[in-house]
mmCIF file of C-alpha atoms and ligand atoms in Angstrom:
data_model
loop_
_atom_site.group_PDB
_atom_site.id
_atom_site.type_symbol
_atom_site.label_atom_id
_atom_site.label_comp_id
_atom_site.label_asym_id
_atom_site.label_seq_id
_atom_site.Cartn_x
_atom_site.Cartn_y
_atom_site.Cartn_z
ATOM 1 C CA MET A 197 0.872 17.581 8.525
ATOM 2 C CA ARG A 198 1.307 14.501 6.632
ATOM 3 C CA GLN A 199 -2.093 13.260 4.795
ATOM 4 C CA LYS A 200 -3.394 9.577 5.862
ATOM 5 C CA VAL A 201 -3.649 7.505 3.143
ATOM 6 C CA ILE A 202 -6.224 4.304 3.822
ATOM 7 C CA ALA A 203 -6.150 2.200 0.842
ATOM 8 C CA GLY A 204 -7.956 -1.126 0.290
ATOM 9 C CA ASN A 205 -6.226 -4.262 -0.960
ATOM 10 C CA TRP A 206 -8.848 -6.357 -2.918
ATOM 11 C CA LYS A 207 -6.510 -9.012 -3.321
ATOM 12 C CA MET A 208 -8.215 -11.604 -5.833
ATOM 13 C CA TYR A 209 -11.519 -11.171 -4.413
ATOM 14 C CA LYS A 210 -14.741 -9.391 -6.406
ATOM 15 C CA ASP A 211 -15.533 -10.370 -9.751
ATOM 16 C CA LEU A 212 -17.383 -7.252 -12.164
ATOM 17 C CA ALA A 213 -20.690 -7.919 -10.422
ATOM 18 C CA GLU A 214 -19.120 -7.645 -7.030
ATOM 19 C CA THR A 215 -16.658 -4.570 -7.804
ATOM 20 C CA ARG A 216 -20.396 -2.539 -8.627
ATOM 21 C CA GLU A 217 -21.617 -3.231 -5.728
ATOM 22 C CA LEU A 218 -18.828 -2.781 -3.353
ATOM 23 C CA LEU A 219 -17.873 -0.057 -5.430
ATOM 24 C CA GLY A 220 -21.467 1.381 -5.648
ATOM 25 C CA ALA A 221 -21.240 1.662 -1.609
ATOM 26 C CA LEU A 222 -18.406 3.248 -1.171
ATOM 27 C CA VAL A 223 -18.972 5.880 -3.233
ATOM 28 C CA ALA A 224 -22.354 6.629 -2.401
ATOM 29 C CA ARG A 225 -20.697 7.650 1.263
ATOM 30 C CA THR A 226 -17.418 9.425 -0.010
ATOM 31 C CA ALA A 227 -18.729 12.472 2.613
ATOM 32 C CA GLU A 228 -17.594 9.922 5.583
ATOM 33 C CA ILE A 229 -14.428 10.624 4.406
ATOM 34 C CA PRO A 230 -12.748 13.108 6.925
ATOM 35 C CA GLU A 231 -10.298 15.897 5.857
ATOM 36 C CA GLY A 232 -6.861 15.295 5.280
ATOM 37 C CA VAL A 233 -7.772 11.144 4.421
ATOM 38 C CA THR A 234 -7.069 9.786 0.460
ATOM 39 C CA ALA A 235 -9.080 6.719 0.475
ATOM 40 C CA VAL A 236 -7.703 4.073 -2.229
ATOM 41 C CA VAL A 237 -9.150 0.750 -3.692
ATOM 42 C CA CYS A 238 -6.902 -1.581 -5.590
ATOM 43 C CA PRO A 239 -9.240 -4.021 -6.956
ATOM 44 C CA PRO A 240 -7.826 -6.755 -8.996
ATOM 45 C CA PHE A 241 -6.992 -6.186 -12.734
ATOM 46 C CA THR A 242 -10.413 -7.017 -14.289
ATOM 47 C CA SER A 243 -12.489 -4.741 -11.921
ATOM 48 C CA LEU A 244 -10.256 -1.461 -12.834
ATOM 49 C CA SER A 245 -12.098 0.211 -15.620
ATOM 50 C CA VAL A 246 -15.392 -0.259 -14.293
ATOM 51 C CA ALA A 247 -13.634 1.035 -10.879
ATOM 52 C CA ALA A 248 -12.567 3.995 -12.530
ATOM 53 C CA GLU A 249 -16.009 4.809 -14.015
ATOM 54 C CA MET A 250 -17.488 4.502 -11.016
ATOM 55 C CA VAL A 251 -15.164 6.660 -9.105
ATOM 56 C CA ARG A 252 -14.541 9.377 -11.433
ATOM 57 C CA GLY A 253 -15.265 12.336 -9.831
ATOM 58 C CA SER A 254 -15.589 11.130 -6.703
ATOM 59 C CA ARG A 255 -12.946 11.133 -3.278
ATOM 60 C CA ILE A 256 -11.792 7.461 -4.133
ATOM 61 C CA ARG A 257 -8.783 6.904 -5.752
ATOM 62 C CA LEU A 258 -8.044 3.963 -7.901
ATOM 63 C CA GLY A 259 -4.994 1.542 -7.507
ATOM 64 C CA ALA A 260 -3.278 -1.728 -9.104
ATOM 65 C CA GLN A 261 -1.979 -4.476 -7.117
ATOM 66 C CA ASN A 262 0.933 -5.072 -9.191
ATOM 67 C CA MET A 263 2.835 -4.345 -12.064
ATOM 68 C CA SER A 264 5.415 -5.182 -14.678
ATOM 69 C CA GLU A 265 8.673 -4.105 -14.720
ATOM 70 C CA HIS A 266 8.970 -4.039 -18.776
ATOM 71 C CA ASP A 267 6.828 -1.564 -20.886
ATOM 72 C CA GLU A 268 5.538 -3.719 -23.101
ATOM 73 C CA GLY A 269 6.321 -6.985 -24.920
ATOM 74 C CA ALA A 270 5.968 -11.077 -25.413
ATOM 75 C CA PHE A 271 5.655 -11.569 -21.033
ATOM 76 C CA THR A 272 2.247 -13.401 -21.019
ATOM 77 C CA GLY A 273 0.419 -12.635 -17.865
ATOM 78 C CA GLU A 274 2.123 -9.543 -17.521
ATOM 79 C CA ILE A 275 0.278 -5.932 -17.187
ATOM 80 C CA SER A 276 1.735 -2.708 -18.256
ATOM 81 C CA TRP A 277 2.291 0.584 -16.368
ATOM 82 C CA LYS A 278 0.686 1.711 -19.465
ATOM 83 C CA MET A 279 -2.305 -0.127 -19.492
ATOM 84 C CA LEU A 280 -3.186 0.588 -15.531
ATOM 85 C CA LYS A 281 -2.478 4.707 -16.624
ATOM 86 C CA SER A 282 -5.167 3.879 -19.049
ATOM 87 C CA ALA A 283 -7.481 1.690 -17.228
ATOM 88 C CA GLY A 284 -7.634 5.144 -14.553
ATOM 89 C CA CYS A 285 -4.772 4.158 -11.652
ATOM 90 C CA ASP A 286 -3.092 6.494 -9.634
ATOM 91 C CA PHE A 287 -1.812 4.263 -7.624
ATOM 92 C CA VAL A 288 -0.001 0.591 -7.453
ATOM 93 C CA ILE A 289 0.704 -1.729 -4.443
ATOM 94 C CA LEU A 290 4.416 -3.176 -5.147
ATOM 95 C CA GLY A 291 6.157 -5.683 -3.806
ATOM 96 C CA HIS A 292 3.603 -7.166 -1.551
ATOM 97 C CA SER A 293 4.705 -10.040 0.706
ATOM 98 C CA GLU A 294 2.367 -12.014 -1.438
ATOM 99 C CA ARG A 295 4.001 -11.374 -4.549
ATOM 100 C CA ARG A 296 7.379 -11.932 -2.350
ATOM 101 C CA GLN A 297 6.189 -15.254 -1.459
ATOM 102 C CA TYR A 298 4.304 -17.046 -3.756
ATOM 103 C CA TYR A 299 5.947 -15.263 -7.705
ATOM 104 C CA GLY A 300 9.641 -14.729 -6.300
ATOM 105 C CA GLU A 301 9.891 -10.745 -6.192
ATOM 106 C CA THR A 302 12.598 -9.689 -4.910
ATOM 107 C CA ASP A 303 13.652 -5.782 -3.445
ATOM 108 C CA GLU A 304 15.501 -5.626 -6.589
ATOM 109 C CA SER A 305 12.342 -6.309 -8.974
ATOM 110 C CA VAL A 306 10.522 -3.862 -6.719
ATOM 111 C CA ASN A 307 12.948 -1.369 -7.305
ATOM 112 C CA ARG A 308 12.825 -1.820 -11.244
ATOM 113 C CA LYS A 309 8.836 -1.399 -11.056
ATOM 114 C CA ALA A 310 8.719 1.554 -8.555
ATOM 115 C CA LYS A 311 11.368 3.355 -11.113
ATOM 116 C CA LYS A 312 8.880 2.512 -14.064
ATOM 117 C CA ALA A 313 6.034 3.374 -12.492
ATOM 118 C CA LEU A 314 7.383 6.687 -10.635
ATOM 119 C CA ARG A 315 8.266 7.821 -14.299
ATOM 120 C CA ALA A 316 4.511 7.002 -15.443
ATOM 121 C CA ALA A 317 3.064 9.435 -12.848
ATOM 122 C CA LEU A 318 1.950 6.311 -10.244
ATOM 123 C CA GLN A 319 2.530 6.606 -7.130
ATOM 124 C CA PRO A 320 3.672 3.235 -5.818
ATOM 125 C CA ILE A 321 2.758 2.137 -2.338
ATOM 126 C CA LEU A 322 6.215 -0.172 -1.664
ATOM 127 C CA CYS A 323 5.633 -3.035 0.900
ATOM 128 C CA VAL A 324 8.207 -4.025 3.199
ATOM 129 C CA GLY A 325 8.101 -6.170 6.036
ATOM 130 C CA GLU A 326 9.585 -9.491 8.181
ATOM 131 C CA THR A 327 8.497 -12.848 8.892
ATOM 132 C CA LEU A 328 7.549 -14.144 12.195
ATOM 133 C CA LYS A 329 10.564 -16.657 12.216
ATOM 134 C CA GLU A 330 12.719 -13.310 11.426
ATOM 135 C CA ARG A 331 10.605 -11.107 14.479
ATOM 136 C CA GLU A 332 11.429 -13.830 17.408
ATOM 137 C CA SER A 333 15.125 -13.675 15.662
ATOM 138 C CA GLY A 334 15.486 -10.449 16.832
ATOM 139 C CA VAL A 335 16.201 -9.028 13.077
ATOM 140 C CA THR A 336 13.193 -7.305 12.519
ATOM 141 C CA ASP A 337 15.096 -4.052 12.329
ATOM 142 C CA ALA A 338 17.800 -5.583 9.926
ATOM 143 C CA ILE A 339 15.524 -7.309 7.624
ATOM 144 C CA VAL A 340 12.824 -4.328 7.487
ATOM 145 C CA GLY A 341 16.054 -1.827 6.899
ATOM 146 C CA GLY A 342 17.704 -3.321 4.165
ATOM 147 C CA GLN A 343 14.197 -3.942 2.575
ATOM 148 C CA VAL A 344 13.470 -0.369 2.734
ATOM 149 C CA ARG A 345 17.068 0.243 1.142
ATOM 150 C CA GLY A 346 16.663 -2.283 -1.446
ATOM 151 C CA VAL A 347 13.561 -0.855 -2.780
ATOM 152 C CA LEU A 348 14.459 2.649 -2.784
ATOM 153 C CA GLU A 349 18.262 1.983 -4.313
ATOM 154 C CA GLY A 350 18.742 5.132 -7.059
ATOM 155 C CA LEU A 351 15.492 7.052 -6.392
ATOM 156 C CA THR A 352 15.620 10.822 -6.166
ATOM 157 C CA ALA A 353 14.647 13.157 -3.187
ATOM 158 C CA GLU A 354 11.790 14.317 -5.426
ATOM 159 C CA GLU A 355 10.927 10.566 -6.336
ATOM 160 C CA MET A 356 10.457 10.039 -2.811
ATOM 161 C CA ASN A 357 7.575 13.016 -2.293
ATOM 162 C CA ARG A 358 5.612 10.764 -4.834
ATOM 163 C CA LEU A 359 5.873 7.265 -3.039
ATOM 164 C CA ILE A 360 4.226 5.759 -0.177
ATOM 165 C CA ILE A 361 5.897 2.800 1.914
ATOM 166 C CA ALA A 362 3.714 0.050 3.694
ATOM 167 C CA TYR A 363 5.257 -1.420 6.711
ATOM 168 C CA GLU A 364 3.126 -4.791 6.820
ATOM 169 C CA PRO A 365 4.915 -7.869 8.989
ATOM 170 C CA VAL A 366 3.999 -11.058 7.367
ATOM 171 C CA TRP A 367 2.837 -12.548 10.632
ATOM 172 C CA ALA A 368 -0.124 -9.509 10.628
ATOM 173 C CA ILE A 369 -1.499 -10.454 7.284
ATOM 174 C CA GLY A 370 -4.559 -12.133 7.266
ATOM 175 C CA THR A 371 -3.850 -13.758 10.598
ATOM 176 C CA GLY A 372 -5.510 -11.708 13.024
ATOM 177 C CA ARG A 373 -3.031 -11.325 14.545
ATOM 178 C CA THR A 374 -1.878 -7.220 14.617
ATOM 179 C CA ALA A 375 1.222 -5.531 15.678
ATOM 180 C CA THR A 376 0.540 -3.614 18.735
ATOM 181 C CA PRO A 377 0.596 -0.289 18.068
ATOM 182 C CA ALA A 378 3.979 0.130 19.729
ATOM 183 C CA GLN A 379 5.147 -2.580 17.841
ATOM 184 C CA ALA A 380 4.406 -0.504 14.595
ATOM 185 C CA GLU A 381 5.439 2.686 15.988
ATOM 186 C CA ALA A 382 8.895 1.012 16.767
ATOM 187 C CA VAL A 383 9.691 -0.450 12.862
ATOM 188 C CA HIS A 384 7.890 2.892 11.319
ATOM 189 C CA ALA A 385 10.434 5.386 13.110
ATOM 190 C CA MET A 386 13.145 3.236 12.152
ATOM 191 C CA ILE A 387 11.993 3.351 8.875
ATOM 192 C CA ARG A 388 11.269 7.045 8.763
ATOM 193 C CA GLY A 389 15.303 7.323 10.810
ATOM 194 C CA ILE A 390 16.953 5.385 7.398
ATOM 195 C CA VAL A 391 14.892 7.555 4.995
ATOM 196 C CA ARG A 392 16.339 10.469 6.774
ATOM 197 C CA ASN A 393 19.739 9.060 6.970
ATOM 198 C CA LEU A 394 19.460 8.686 3.016
ATOM 199 C CA TYR A 395 17.563 11.844 1.875
ATOM 200 C CA GLY A 396 17.400 14.467 4.319
ATOM 201 C CA ASP A 397 14.446 15.882 6.819
ATOM 202 C CA ALA A 398 12.649 17.343 5.059
ATOM 203 C CA VAL A 399 11.595 13.999 3.028
ATOM 204 C CA SER A 400 11.434 11.696 5.329
ATOM 205 C CA GLN A 401 9.162 14.025 7.713
ATOM 206 C CA SER A 402 6.844 14.302 4.053
ATOM 207 C CA LEU A 403 7.073 10.395 3.731
ATOM 208 C CA VAL A 404 3.879 8.413 4.034
ATOM 209 C CA ILE A 405 4.247 5.397 5.801
ATOM 210 C CA GLN A 406 1.213 2.744 6.068
ATOM 211 C CA TYR A 407 1.006 -0.033 8.502
ATOM 212 C CA GLY A 408 -0.800 -3.461 7.403
ATOM 213 C CA GLY A 409 -1.576 -6.497 8.337
ATOM 214 C CA SER A 410 -4.782 -7.193 10.208
ATOM 215 C CA VAL A 411 -6.151 -3.759 10.412
ATOM 216 C CA LYS A 412 -9.973 -3.839 11.246
ATOM 217 C CA PRO A 413 -12.000 -0.955 12.981
ATOM 218 C CA ASP A 414 -11.633 -2.060 16.078
ATOM 219 C CA ASN A 415 -7.567 -1.700 16.266
ATOM 220 C CA SER A 416 -7.211 1.146 13.649
ATOM 221 C CA ALA A 417 -7.734 4.479 15.721
ATOM 222 C CA GLU A 418 -4.935 3.344 17.765
ATOM 223 C CA LEU A 419 -2.528 2.402 15.123
ATOM 224 C CA LEU A 420 -2.926 5.574 13.072
ATOM 225 C CA SER A 421 -2.856 7.577 15.699
ATOM 226 C CA GLN A 422 0.858 6.629 16.360
ATOM 227 C CA ASN A 423 3.278 9.220 15.483
ATOM 228 C CA ASP A 424 4.800 7.660 11.864
ATOM 229 C CA ILE A 425 1.943 5.499 11.351
ATOM 230 C CA ASP A 426 0.072 7.584 8.505
ATOM 231 C CA GLY A 427 -2.173 5.477 7.030
ATOM 232 C CA ALA A 428 -3.330 1.836 6.649
ATOM 233 C CA LEU A 429 -2.873 -0.999 4.053
ATOM 234 C CA VAL A 430 -6.305 -3.121 4.686
ATOM 235 C CA GLY A 431 -6.864 -6.384 2.908
ATOM 236 C CA GLY A 432 -9.843 -8.611 4.716
ATOM 237 C CA ALA A 433 -11.482 -5.587 6.418
ATOM 238 C CA CYS A 434 -11.503 -3.545 3.130
ATOM 239 C CA LEU A 435 -13.988 -5.657 1.161
ATOM 240 C CA LYS A 436 -17.342 -4.335 3.105
ATOM 241 C CA ALA A 437 -17.917 -0.925 2.971
ATOM 242 C CA ASP A 438 -19.060 -0.509 6.567
ATOM 243 C CA SER A 439 -15.614 -1.721 7.690
ATOM 244 C CA PHE A 440 -13.816 -0.249 5.488
ATOM 245 C CA TYR A 441 -15.365 3.214 6.128
ATOM 246 C CA GLN A 442 -14.873 2.381 10.152
ATOM 247 C CA ILE A 443 -11.164 2.670 9.477
ATOM 248 C CA ILE A 444 -11.184 6.021 7.125
ATOM 249 C CA ARG A 445 -13.495 7.646 9.786
ATOM 250 C CA SER A 446 -10.876 6.082 12.466
ATOM 251 C CA ALA A 447 -8.269 7.808 10.354
ATOM 252 C CA LYS A 448 -8.922 11.378 11.513
HETATM 253 P P1 PGA B 756 -5.267 -8.104 5.998
HETATM 254 O O1 PGA B 756 -3.958 -7.742 4.651
HETATM 255 O O2 PGA B 756 -5.560 -6.681 6.301
HETATM 256 O O3 PGA B 756 -6.250 -9.109 5.536
HETATM 257 O O4 PGA B 756 -4.001 -8.994 6.968
HETATM 258 C C1 PGA B 756 -3.110 -7.135 4.771
HETATM 259 C C2 PGA B 756 -2.527 -6.798 3.579
HETATM 260 O O5 PGA B 756 -2.151 -7.998 2.841
HETATM 261 O O6 PGA B 756 -1.939 -5.407 2.555
#
């Protein structure tokens, strides 16, 4: 049985006071996290060390939203794997479509970051997904399949056991428009098939593949009940303790 992983991507929301408020509410309710479900929060960089203190000893794990592909140096505005580790992170989201769209990230840069993260024992959440135009032109599998091969380039089977893939159709992110469970499942199964071809059955069967894009309490149970959907990457609905916990509970 694969673990279900529900991760909250806070994006550019929550200053320190707001971080304390939301995490206080989340930590107080960890008894609601079902067995077999991992809950992760990914606040902005400025909140990470405060968040790490607050989740310490609880069942909530910490992740970041991005990471530099370099170890250190003159890279103004960047954050390294070492900084994330020392701030208490176990996870890092890489290649989110907003980073691909606004900050020029590519499969190649995401792949370099993934290698760094894995060597630093940070668990990458590698994001892939097609645009609306691509879906409407019938090239979803080609686009998403290409992204999957690109971000995984050169990774070993052992490393595959320490990463997560998040399928996030760009047209479903922040739009209120979710992929139907069948649409999502079809892409998840396709991704697992690619991983099976590359790494064999055991690796593909243990790979966690999250769905992301307008996941809400009223659609999460059905999405998460699909065969190949092993978790969710949640944006808007993770910013309130109630809706995040409704999604976490629905993973069971
Ligand atoms: P959303 O964001 O849930 O607000 O659509 C998901 C994401 O961008 O990871």
